[in-house]
Amino acid sequence: MKHLLIVGGGTAGTMMANKLAPVLDSDQWRITLIDEHETHYYQPGFLFIPWGIYNKQDVIKPKRDFYPSNIDVIIAPIEIIEPDANRVKLADGRVIVYDLMIIATGSRINPGETEGMLGDKWHKNIFDFYTIEGATALRNFIKYWEGGKMVVNVVEMPIKCPVAPLEFVFLADWYFTEQGIRDKVDIEYVTPLPGAFTKPIAAKFLGEFLTKKNIKLTSDFSAGRVDQENNTLYSWEEEAINYDLLVTIPTNMGSEVIGRSGMGDELNFIPTDPHTLQSKKWDNVFVLGDATDLPSSKAGSVAHFEADVLFENIQRYIDGRPLKAAFDGHANCYIESGFGKGILIDFNYDVEPLPGKFPLPGIGPFSLLQETRMNHWGKMTFRWVYWNLLLKGAELPIEAQMTMAGKKRV
Amino acid sequence: MATATLAGITVERDDEGYLKNPNDWTEEMAPELAKEMGIDTLTDEHWKVIRFMRQDFQEKGQVPTIRRMKVAGGIPVKDLYNLFPKGPAKKAAYIAGLGKPHGCI
Ligand SMILES: Cc1cc2nc3c(=O)[nH]c(=O)nc-3n(C[C@H](O)[C@H](O)[C@H](O)COP(=O)(O)OP(=O)(O)OC[C@H]3O[C@@H](n4cnc5c(N)ncnc54)[C@H](O)[C@@H]3O)c2cc1C
């Protein structure tokens, strides 16, 4: 009997378990999934918590509800992965040996990487919204805030869901307008990138939205430290930005276990073949989701497209066939822009976000790189799609590979 | 893309001036490239960074990030910003004859 081990049972690990469990021959393969926590968080929902649109209950469900019944599930932290010996050691001393391993340990924020971030004022007037604790603490702050200067800062790239901080400031503009205190709130978006976003056409488009919404953009700012005493954020070059409320997107890193196991780069992301998703170092190790070092977005939609490719490659690997180099970096992200509207972008390693219609060329119903009400509904429906289709590994009516059909070169 | 003569050697450069082929680079070209980036003299500290970047690029096939220079090269981030103000990763890669570091997304 051979053993397939899935390490990490979040978005990507759950999808892989659901796709593979029905197709692997149960006389030959057994599947085990390991995760350290019982609760699954719908992370895209964290964005809506500070504004009271979602609460904690809206974004959590038990992980076990989503795992297939015919696999073994272990809920325990992993101490170390030893890929040279094909085994994993758990913190409680158990040792698990595998023939084939899929790693999906995700990425998480590491505010401690920035000097002064984790002082007394952490979660007092400095918040993240990438964790449930941060998002709910920020909700309690914003609920009673009477105004002042809000600074939203991306510390360094890459971050998961790179559009989320922009959505955050768009929603802030909407929320404070609704509360009737927009004139008492200054919003400043501070990023290490040269513009609002990474890719030129989308950066220009989104930059214009910031201007339109009276949100100040400060680009090329590499955050070096926080002076909590004086409510000031400093760049490495000592440029100072004052705040009353600092919302930080701290350094994102892969799971510590990847670092401890010597499997990652400086940020604990695992060197991965960008097209086959095989580890660059170990043939019987595959990686997907936020845990990879790929130059694609770290997003649930990307994990979904990767899962389609990996599903095929795992079967090919088992059958001794050459792997298919099919992943193209495809990402598809709804950007909530406030006032019940949204923007949609669709892109891959080579093609930056372009305007057009999606998924049906010329028809839509969604519009690419345009602000529409329909796109907002796409974003809000995503939660249902996520729990009911995506995690279960169901086919969605979108190809894993990006298509140019319906897109316009500009 | 255009060709240019640096330290007496003809090299190809991209639209932003980065060398097209890192193997064309010689140490003699660095001072000229540095001037284009507004750095008049290259000190030993600058050279430490440039040599680390060259070596790491040879080994990894990738232009090192600021974090990599800190962790693997032992060069404090603060120093990098003092030596190569306003975008050390790009400026140092430019002077070291490497391609533009990929922005991530
Ligand atoms: C605020 C926010 C907004 C977002 N918005 C969107 C959006 O609109 N659209 C979109 O597509 N994506 C969005 N995302 C991104 C999306 O949530 C992630 O890309 C996706 O969840 C990645 O899946 P993953 O399986 O790689 O990682 P995760 O889902 O994070 O799962 C990793 C799992 O590994 C487990 N693990 C880690 N280390 C260990 C260990 N040592 N031992 C055992 N288990 C371990 C963890 O417990 C976890 O369950 C957003 C994210 C955030 C934070």
Coordinates of C-alpha atoms and ligand atoms in Angstrom, one line a residue:
Chain A
M1 CA 0.0 0.0 0.0
K2 CA 1.4 3.4 -1.0
H3 CA 0.8 6.6 1.0
L4 CA -0.1 10.0 -0.3
L5 CA 0.4 12.7 2.4
I6 CA -1.2 16.1 2.1
V7 CA 0.4 18.6 4.4
G8 CA -1.8 21.6 5.2
G9 CA -5.6 21.4 4.9
G10 CA -6.6 25.0 4.1
T11 CA -8.0 26.1 0.7
A12 CA -5.6 24.2 -1.5
G13 CA -5.0 21.1 0.6
T14 CA -8.8 20.6 1.0
M15 CA -9.3 20.9 -2.8
M16 CA -6.6 18.4 -3.5
A17 CA -8.0 15.9 -1.0
N18 CA -11.5 16.2 -2.5
K19 CA -10.2 15.8 -6.1
L20 CA -7.9 12.9 -5.4
A21 CA -9.9 10.8 -2.9
P22 CA -12.5 9.6 -5.5
V23 CA -10.0 8.7 -8.2
L24 CA -7.0 7.1 -6.5
D25 CA -7.2 3.3 -6.4
S26 CA -8.0 2.5 -2.8
D27 CA -6.3 -0.9 -3.0
Q28 CA -3.0 0.8 -3.8
W29 CA -3.1 4.2 -2.3
R30 CA -4.2 5.6 1.1
I31 CA -4.4 9.3 1.7
T32 CA -3.6 11.2 4.9
L33 CA -4.1 14.9 5.5
I34 CA -2.4 16.8 8.3
D35 CA -3.3 20.3 9.6
E36 CA -2.7 21.9 12.9
H37 CA -6.1 23.7 13.3
E38 CA -9.7 22.6 13.4
T39 CA -11.2 25.8 12.0
H40 CA -11.3 26.8 8.4
Y41 CA -11.4 30.5 7.8
Y42 CA -12.8 32.0 4.7
Q43 CA -9.9 34.5 4.4
P44 CA -11.4 36.7 1.7
G45 CA -14.2 37.5 4.2
F46 CA -11.7 39.2 6.6
L47 CA -11.8 42.2 4.3
F48 CA -15.5 42.8 5.2
I49 CA -15.2 42.4 8.9
P50 CA -13.8 45.8 9.8
W51 CA -16.8 47.5 8.2
G52 CA -19.4 45.3 9.9
I53 CA -20.5 43.7 6.6
Y54 CA -19.4 40.2 7.8
N55 CA -18.9 39.0 11.4
K56 CA -16.7 36.2 12.7
Q57 CA -19.5 33.6 12.3
D58 CA -19.8 34.4 8.6
V59 CA -16.2 33.3 7.8
I60 CA -15.7 30.1 9.9
K61 CA -16.6 26.5 9.5
P62 CA -15.1 23.3 10.8
K63 CA -12.4 22.0 8.5
R64 CA -13.5 18.4 8.9
D65 CA -16.9 19.2 7.3
F66 CA -14.9 19.6 4.0
Y67 CA -12.6 16.7 4.1
P68 CA -13.6 13.5 2.2
S69 CA -14.7 10.7 4.5
N70 CA -12.4 8.0 3.1
I71 CA -9.1 9.7 4.1
D72 CA -7.2 9.8 7.4
V73 CA -7.1 13.2 9.0
I74 CA -4.6 14.2 11.6
I75 CA -5.1 17.5 13.5
A76 CA -1.7 18.2 15.0
P77 CA 1.2 20.6 14.5
I78 CA 4.1 19.4 12.4
E79 CA 7.5 19.6 14.0
I80 CA 9.6 19.0 10.9
I81 CA 9.4 17.6 7.4
E82 CA 12.3 15.4 6.3
P83 CA 12.0 15.1 2.5
D84 CA 15.3 13.3 2.1
A85 CA 13.9 10.5 4.3
N86 CA 10.3 10.8 3.0
R87 CA 8.9 11.4 6.4
V88 CA 7.2 14.0 8.6
K89 CA 7.5 14.3 12.4
L90 CA 4.6 15.7 14.4
A91 CA 5.0 17.8 17.5
D92 CA 3.6 14.9 19.6
G93 CA 6.4 12.6 18.4
R94 CA 4.5 10.6 15.8
V95 CA 6.3 9.9 12.6
I96 CA 4.5 9.6 9.3
V97 CA 6.2 8.1 6.2
Y98 CA 5.0 8.9 2.7
D99 CA 5.6 7.9 -0.9
L100 CA 4.2 11.1 -2.4
M101 CA 3.6 14.4 -0.6
I102 CA 1.6 17.5 -1.5
I103 CA 2.5 20.6 0.5
A104 CA -0.1 23.4 1.0
T105 CA 0.9 25.1 4.2
G106 CA 0.0 28.6 3.0
S107 CA 1.4 31.9 4.0
R108 CA 0.9 34.1 7.0
I109 CA 1.7 37.5 8.3
N110 CA 4.7 38.2 10.4
P111 CA 4.4 41.7 12.0
G112 CA 7.5 40.9 14.1
E113 CA 9.7 41.4 11.0
T114 CA 9.2 45.1 11.3
E115 CA 10.9 46.9 14.2
G116 CA 8.4 48.5 16.6
M117 CA 5.3 47.0 15.1
L118 CA 4.5 44.6 17.9
G119 CA 4.6 47.0 20.8
D120 CA 1.9 48.0 23.3
K121 CA -0.2 49.6 20.6
W122 CA -0.5 46.5 18.5
H123 CA -4.3 46.0 18.1
K124 CA -4.8 49.3 19.9
N125 CA -4.2 51.8 17.0
I126 CA -2.1 49.5 14.8
F127 CA -4.0 46.6 13.2
D128 CA -3.7 44.0 10.5
F129 CA -6.8 42.6 8.8
Y130 CA -5.2 39.4 7.5
T131 CA -6.1 37.4 10.6
I132 CA -9.4 36.9 12.3
E133 CA -8.0 38.5 15.5
G134 CA -6.8 41.6 13.6
A135 CA -10.0 42.0 11.6
T136 CA -12.3 41.8 14.6
A137 CA -10.1 44.0 16.8
L138 CA -10.1 46.6 13.9
R139 CA -13.9 46.4 13.7
N140 CA -14.1 47.3 17.4
F141 CA -11.8 50.3 16.8
I142 CA -13.5 51.6 13.7
K143 CA -17.0 51.2 15.2
Y144 CA -16.2 54.0 17.6
W145 CA -13.7 56.0 15.7
E146 CA -14.5 59.6 15.2
G147 CA -12.0 60.3 12.5
G148 CA -8.3 61.3 12.0
K149 CA -5.6 60.0 9.7
M150 CA -5.7 56.4 8.6
V151 CA -2.6 55.0 6.9
V152 CA -2.8 51.7 5.1
N153 CA 0.7 50.3 4.5
V154 CA 2.0 47.3 2.6
V155 CA 5.3 46.5 4.3
E156 CA 6.9 44.4 1.5
M157 CA 6.0 42.2 -1.4
P158 CA 4.9 39.5 -2.0
I159 CA 1.6 39.5 0.0
K160 CA -1.3 37.2 -0.4
C161 CA -4.2 38.7 -2.3
P162 CA -2.3 41.8 -3.5
V163 CA -5.5 43.6 -4.3
A164 CA -6.9 43.3 -0.8
P165 CA -5.2 46.4 0.6
L166 CA -6.7 48.5 -2.2
E167 CA -10.1 47.0 -1.6
F168 CA -9.6 48.0 2.0
V169 CA -9.1 51.7 1.3
F170 CA -12.0 51.7 -1.2
L171 CA -14.3 50.3 1.4
A172 CA -12.9 52.7 4.0
D173 CA -13.9 55.6 1.7
W174 CA -17.4 54.1 1.3
Y175 CA -17.8 53.3 5.0
F176 CA -16.8 56.7 6.3
T177 CA -19.0 58.4 3.7
E178 CA -22.0 56.3 4.9
Q179 CA -21.2 57.2 8.5
G180 CA -21.1 60.9 7.6
I181 CA -17.6 61.4 8.7
R182 CA -15.6 61.2 5.5
D183 CA -14.6 64.8 5.8
K184 CA -13.0 64.0 9.2
V185 CA -10.9 61.1 7.8
D186 CA -7.8 61.3 5.8
I187 CA -6.9 58.1 4.0
E188 CA -3.3 57.5 2.8
Y189 CA -2.2 54.4 0.9
V190 CA 1.5 53.7 1.3
T191 CA 3.1 51.0 -0.8
P192 CA 6.6 49.8 -1.8
L193 CA 5.5 49.5 -5.4
P194 CA 6.0 52.3 -7.9
G195 CA 2.2 52.7 -8.3
A196 CA -1.1 51.4 -7.0
F197 CA -0.6 47.9 -8.3
T198 CA 2.1 45.8 -9.9
K199 CA 1.1 45.6 -13.5
P200 CA 1.2 48.9 -15.5
I201 CA -2.3 49.0 -17.1
A202 CA -4.1 47.9 -13.9
A203 CA -1.8 50.2 -11.8
K204 CA -2.9 53.2 -13.9
F205 CA -6.6 52.2 -13.8
L206 CA -6.6 51.6 -10.0
G207 CA -4.4 54.7 -9.4
E208 CA -7.2 56.8 -11.0
F209 CA -9.7 55.3 -8.6
L210 CA -7.6 56.3 -5.6
T211 CA -7.5 59.9 -6.9
K212 CA -11.2 59.9 -7.6
K213 CA -11.9 58.7 -4.1
N214 CA -9.6 61.3 -2.6
I215 CA -7.2 58.7 -1.2
K216 CA -3.6 59.8 -1.1
L217 CA -1.1 57.5 -2.8
T218 CA 2.5 57.3 -1.5
S219 CA 4.5 54.9 -3.6
D220 CA 8.1 53.6 -3.5
F221 CA 7.9 53.6 0.3
S222 CA 9.8 50.7 1.9
A223 CA 8.7 50.6 5.6
G224 CA 11.6 50.2 8.0
R225 CA 10.2 50.7 11.4
V226 CA 7.3 52.0 13.5
D227 CA 7.6 54.5 16.2
Q228 CA 4.6 53.7 18.4
E229 CA 5.2 56.5 20.9
N230 CA 4.9 59.2 18.2
N231 CA 2.5 57.3 15.9
T232 CA 4.9 57.5 13.0
L233 CA 5.9 55.1 10.3
Y234 CA 9.4 55.4 8.9
S235 CA 10.9 54.1 5.7
W236 CA 14.4 52.7 5.6
E237 CA 15.4 56.1 4.3
E238 CA 13.8 57.9 7.3
E239 CA 10.9 59.4 5.4
A240 CA 8.2 59.8 8.1
I241 CA 4.5 59.3 7.9
N242 CA 2.2 60.2 10.8
Y243 CA -1.0 58.3 11.5
D244 CA -3.8 58.1 14.1
L245 CA -4.7 54.7 12.8
L246 CA -2.2 52.4 11.1
V247 CA -3.5 49.4 9.1
T248 CA -0.6 47.3 8.2
I249 CA -0.1 44.4 5.8
P250 CA 3.0 43.0 7.4
T251 CA 5.6 40.9 5.8
N252 CA 4.0 37.6 4.5
M253 CA 6.0 34.4 5.0
G254 CA 5.5 30.7 4.4
S255 CA 4.9 28.5 7.4
E256 CA 7.7 28.2 9.9
V257 CA 7.8 24.5 9.5
I258 CA 9.1 25.0 5.9
G259 CA 11.9 27.2 7.3
R260 CA 12.7 24.7 10.1
S261 CA 12.8 21.9 7.5
G262 CA 15.2 23.7 5.2
M263 CA 12.8 23.5 2.4
G264 CA 12.2 27.2 1.7
D265 CA 13.7 30.5 0.6
E266 CA 14.4 33.5 2.8
L267 CA 10.6 34.0 3.2
N268 CA 9.9 30.2 3.8
F269 CA 8.4 29.9 0.3
I270 CA 9.2 26.6 -1.4
P271 CA 11.1 26.7 -4.7
T272 CA 8.6 25.1 -7.1
D273 CA 8.5 24.5 -10.9
P274 CA 6.2 27.3 -12.2
H275 CA 4.4 25.1 -14.7
T276 CA 4.3 21.5 -13.3
L277 CA 4.1 22.5 -9.5
Q278 CA 6.7 19.9 -8.7
S279 CA 9.3 20.8 -6.0
K280 CA 12.5 21.9 -7.6
K281 CA 14.5 19.6 -5.3
W282 CA 12.4 16.5 -4.5
D283 CA 10.6 14.6 -7.3
N284 CA 8.0 13.1 -5.0
V285 CA 7.0 16.5 -3.5
F286 CA 4.5 18.8 -5.1
V287 CA 3.5 22.3 -3.9
L288 CA 0.5 24.5 -4.4
G289 CA -1.3 27.5 -3.0
D290 CA 0.4 30.3 -1.1
A291 CA 3.2 28.0 0.0
T292 CA 5.1 28.2 -3.4
D293 CA 7.7 30.7 -4.5
L294 CA 5.9 31.3 -7.8
P295 CA 5.6 34.8 -9.3
S296 CA 1.8 34.4 -9.5
S297 CA -0.7 36.0 -7.1
K298 CA -1.2 34.2 -3.8
A299 CA -5.0 33.8 -4.1
G300 CA -7.7 31.2 -3.6
S301 CA -8.5 31.5 -7.3
V302 CA -4.9 30.7 -8.2
A303 CA -4.9 27.7 -5.8
H304 CA -8.0 26.5 -7.7
F305 CA -6.4 26.7 -11.1
E306 CA -3.2 25.1 -9.7
A307 CA -5.3 22.3 -8.2
D308 CA -6.7 21.5 -11.7
V309 CA -3.2 21.1 -13.1
L310 CA -1.8 19.3 -10.1
F311 CA -4.8 16.8 -10.1
E312 CA -3.6 15.7 -13.5
N313 CA 0.1 15.7 -12.7
I314 CA -0.3 13.7 -9.5
Q315 CA -2.1 11.0 -11.6
R316 CA 0.6 11.2 -14.2
Y317 CA 3.3 10.9 -11.6
I318 CA 1.6 7.8 -10.1
D319 CA 1.3 6.2 -13.5
G320 CA 4.9 7.0 -14.4
R321 CA 4.0 9.4 -17.2
P322 CA 5.7 12.7 -18.0
L323 CA 4.3 15.7 -16.1
K324 CA 2.2 18.2 -17.9
A325 CA 3.7 21.7 -17.8
A326 CA 0.3 23.3 -17.8
F327 CA 0.1 26.0 -15.1
D328 CA 0.3 29.5 -16.6
G329 CA 0.1 31.6 -13.5
H330 CA -3.7 32.3 -14.1
A331 CA -5.3 34.5 -11.5
N332 CA -8.8 35.9 -11.4
C333 CA -9.6 38.5 -8.7
Y334 CA -12.7 40.5 -7.9
I335 CA -11.8 43.9 -6.5
E336 CA -14.5 45.4 -4.2
S337 CA -14.5 49.2 -5.0
G338 CA -17.1 50.4 -2.6
F339 CA -20.7 51.7 -3.0
G340 CA -21.9 48.3 -4.2
K341 CA -19.5 48.1 -7.1
G342 CA -16.6 46.0 -8.1
I343 CA -13.8 45.5 -10.6
L344 CA -12.6 42.2 -12.0
I345 CA -9.1 41.3 -13.2
D346 CA -7.9 38.2 -15.0
F347 CA -4.3 37.6 -15.9
N348 CA -1.3 35.2 -15.9
Y349 CA 2.5 35.1 -15.8
D350 CA 2.7 36.7 -19.2
V351 CA -0.4 38.7 -19.8
E352 CA -1.2 41.6 -17.5
P353 CA -4.9 42.5 -16.6
L354 CA -6.7 43.8 -19.7
P355 CA -10.2 45.2 -20.3
G356 CA -13.0 43.0 -21.7
K357 CA -15.8 40.6 -20.7
F358 CA -15.7 37.5 -18.6
P359 CA -16.2 34.5 -18.7
L360 CA -18.2 34.7 -22.0
P361 CA -16.4 36.8 -24.6
G362 CA -18.5 39.9 -25.5
I363 CA -21.2 38.9 -23.1
G364 CA -19.9 38.7 -19.6
P365 CA -21.8 38.9 -17.3
F366 CA -18.7 40.3 -15.6
S367 CA -16.6 43.1 -16.9
L368 CA -12.8 43.1 -16.8
L369 CA -10.9 46.2 -15.6
Q370 CA -14.2 48.1 -15.4
E371 CA -16.3 49.1 -12.4
T372 CA -19.8 47.5 -12.4
R373 CA -22.5 46.4 -10.0
M374 CA -22.4 42.9 -11.4
N375 CA -18.7 42.6 -10.4
H376 CA -19.6 43.4 -6.8
W377 CA -22.2 40.6 -6.9
G378 CA -19.5 38.3 -8.2
K379 CA -17.4 39.2 -5.2
M380 CA -20.2 38.6 -2.7
T381 CA -21.2 35.3 -4.4
F382 CA -17.7 34.1 -4.1
R383 CA -18.2 33.1 -0.5
W384 CA -21.0 30.7 -1.5
V385 CA -18.9 29.4 -4.4
Y386 CA -16.0 29.0 -2.0
W387 CA -17.8 26.9 0.6
N388 CA -20.0 24.9 -1.8
L389 CA -18.0 24.4 -4.9
L390 CA -14.3 25.5 -4.7
L391 CA -13.3 23.6 -1.5
K392 CA -15.2 20.5 -2.6
G393 CA -13.0 20.4 -5.7
A394 CA -16.0 20.8 -8.1
E395 CA -15.5 21.9 -11.7
L396 CA -16.1 25.6 -12.2
P397 CA -17.1 27.0 -15.6
I398 CA -13.6 28.6 -15.9
E399 CA -10.6 27.0 -17.6
A400 CA -7.4 26.6 -15.5
Q401 CA -5.5 28.4 -18.3
M402 CA -6.1 32.0 -19.0
T403 CA -7.7 32.8 -22.4
M404 CA -7.4 36.0 -24.5
A405 CA -10.9 35.5 -25.8
G406 CA -13.0 38.4 -24.6
K407 CA -10.0 40.6 -23.8
K408 CA -8.9 43.7 -25.6
R409 CA -5.3 44.7 -26.0
V410 CA -4.8 48.3 -25.1
Chain B
M1 CA 16.8 47.7 -26.8
A2 CA 20.1 49.3 -27.8
T3 CA 23.8 48.6 -27.9
A4 CA 26.2 50.7 -26.0
T5 CA 29.9 50.8 -25.3
L6 CA 30.9 50.4 -21.6
A7 CA 34.5 50.3 -20.5
G8 CA 35.5 49.7 -24.2
I9 CA 33.2 46.7 -24.7
T10 CA 30.0 46.8 -26.8
V11 CA 27.0 45.4 -24.9
E12 CA 23.3 45.1 -25.4
R13 CA 21.0 47.0 -23.0
D14 CA 17.3 46.9 -22.6
D15 CA 14.9 49.9 -22.7
E16 CA 15.7 50.8 -19.1
G17 CA 19.4 50.4 -19.5
Y18 CA 19.9 47.0 -17.8
L19 CA 22.4 44.8 -19.5
K20 CA 20.7 42.2 -21.6
N21 CA 23.3 39.5 -20.9
P22 CA 24.8 39.4 -17.5
N23 CA 27.9 37.6 -18.9
D24 CA 28.8 40.7 -20.8
W25 CA 29.5 42.5 -17.6
T26 CA 33.0 43.2 -16.3
E27 CA 34.0 44.9 -13.1
E28 CA 35.3 47.9 -15.1
M29 CA 31.8 48.7 -16.3
A30 CA 30.5 49.1 -12.7
P31 CA 31.7 52.7 -12.1
E32 CA 30.1 53.9 -15.4
L33 CA 26.8 52.1 -14.6
A34 CA 26.9 53.6 -11.1
K35 CA 27.3 57.1 -12.4
E36 CA 24.1 56.6 -14.5
M37 CA 22.4 55.7 -11.2
G38 CA 23.7 58.9 -9.6
I39 CA 26.5 57.1 -7.5
D40 CA 29.8 58.9 -8.1
T41 CA 32.2 56.6 -6.3
L42 CA 31.9 52.9 -5.6
T43 CA 33.3 52.2 -2.1
D44 CA 34.3 48.8 -0.7
E45 CA 30.9 48.6 0.8
H46 CA 29.3 49.0 -2.6
W47 CA 31.6 46.3 -4.0
K48 CA 30.7 43.9 -1.2
V49 CA 27.1 44.2 -2.3
I50 CA 27.9 43.9 -6.1
R51 CA 30.1 40.9 -5.6
F52 CA 27.5 39.1 -3.5
M53 CA 24.8 39.8 -6.1
R54 CA 27.0 38.5 -8.9
Q55 CA 27.9 35.3 -7.0
D56 CA 24.4 34.7 -5.8
F57 CA 23.1 35.2 -9.4
Q58 CA 25.6 32.6 -10.7
E59 CA 24.5 30.1 -8.1
K60 CA 20.7 30.7 -8.1
G61 CA 20.0 32.1 -11.5
Q62 CA 17.9 34.8 -9.9
V63 CA 18.6 38.4 -9.0
P64 CA 18.7 38.4 -5.1
T65 CA 16.1 40.4 -3.3
I66 CA 16.9 42.8 -0.5
R67 CA 15.8 40.2 2.0
R68 CA 18.1 37.6 0.5
M69 CA 21.0 40.1 0.6
K70 CA 20.2 40.5 4.3
V71 CA 19.8 36.8 5.2
A72 CA 22.3 35.1 2.9
G73 CA 24.7 38.0 2.3
G74 CA 24.7 39.4 5.8
I75 CA 24.2 43.0 4.5
P76 CA 21.8 45.0 6.8
V77 CA 18.8 46.5 5.0
K78 CA 19.7 50.0 6.4
D79 CA 23.1 49.8 4.7
L80 CA 21.6 48.9 1.4
Y81 CA 19.4 52.0 1.5
N82 CA 22.3 54.2 2.5
L83 CA 24.6 52.8 -0.3
F84 CA 22.0 52.7 -3.0
P85 CA 19.3 55.3 -2.1
K86 CA 15.8 55.0 -3.6
G87 CA 15.5 51.4 -4.6
P88 CA 18.6 49.4 -3.7
A89 CA 17.5 46.2 -5.3
K90 CA 17.1 47.8 -8.7
K91 CA 20.1 50.1 -8.5
A92 CA 22.5 47.5 -7.3
A93 CA 21.3 45.0 -9.9
Y94 CA 21.8 47.7 -12.6
I95 CA 25.3 48.3 -11.5
A96 CA 26.1 44.6 -11.2
G97 CA 25.0 44.1 -14.8
L98 CA 22.1 41.9 -13.9
G99 CA 18.6 42.2 -15.3
K100 CA 15.9 44.1 -13.6
P101 CA 14.6 42.2 -10.6
H102 CA 11.0 40.9 -11.3
G103 CA 8.4 42.8 -9.3
C104 CA 6.2 40.3 -7.6
I105 CA 2.5 40.3 -7.6
Ligands
LIG1 C1 -7.7 39.5 3.7 C2 -7.6 38.5 2.6 C3 -8.4 38.6 1.5 C4 -8.4 37.7 0.5 N1 -9.2 37.8 -0.6 C5 -9.1 36.9 -1.6 C6 -10.0 37.0 -2.7 O1 -10.9 37.9 -2.8 N2 -9.9 36.0 -3.7 C7 -9.1 35.0 -3.6 O2 -9.0 34.2 -4.5 N3 -8.2 34.9 -2.6 C8 -8.2 35.8 -1.5 N4 -7.4 35.7 -0.5 C9 -6.3 34.6 -0.5 C10 -6.8 33.2 -0.1 O3 -7.4 33.2 1.1 C11 -5.5 32.4 0.0 O4 -4.7 32.6 -1.2 C12 -5.8 30.9 0.1 O5 -6.5 30.6 1.2 C13 -4.5 30.1 0.0 O6 -4.8 28.7 0.3 P1 -3.7 27.8 0.9 O7 -4.3 26.4 1.0 O8 -2.4 27.9 0.1 O9 -3.4 28.3 2.3 P2 -4.3 28.3 3.6 O10 -5.8 28.3 3.1 O11 -3.9 29.5 4.4 O12 -4.0 26.9 4.3 C14 -2.8 26.6 4.9 C15 -3.0 25.5 5.9 O13 -1.8 24.9 6.3 C16 -1.9 24.7 7.7 N5 -0.5 24.6 8.3 C17 0.4 25.6 8.1 N6 1.5 25.2 8.8 C18 1.3 24.0 9.4 C19 2.0 23.1 10.3 N7 3.2 23.4 10.7 N8 1.4 22.0 10.6 C20 0.2 21.7 10.2 N9 -0.6 22.5 9.5 C21 0.0 23.6 9.0 C22 -2.7 25.8 8.2 O14 -3.4 25.5 9.5 C23 -3.8 26.0 7.1 O15 -4.9 25.3 7.3 C24 -7.4 36.6 0.6 C25 -6.6 36.5 1.7 C26 -6.7 37.4 2.8 C27 -5.9 37.2 4.0

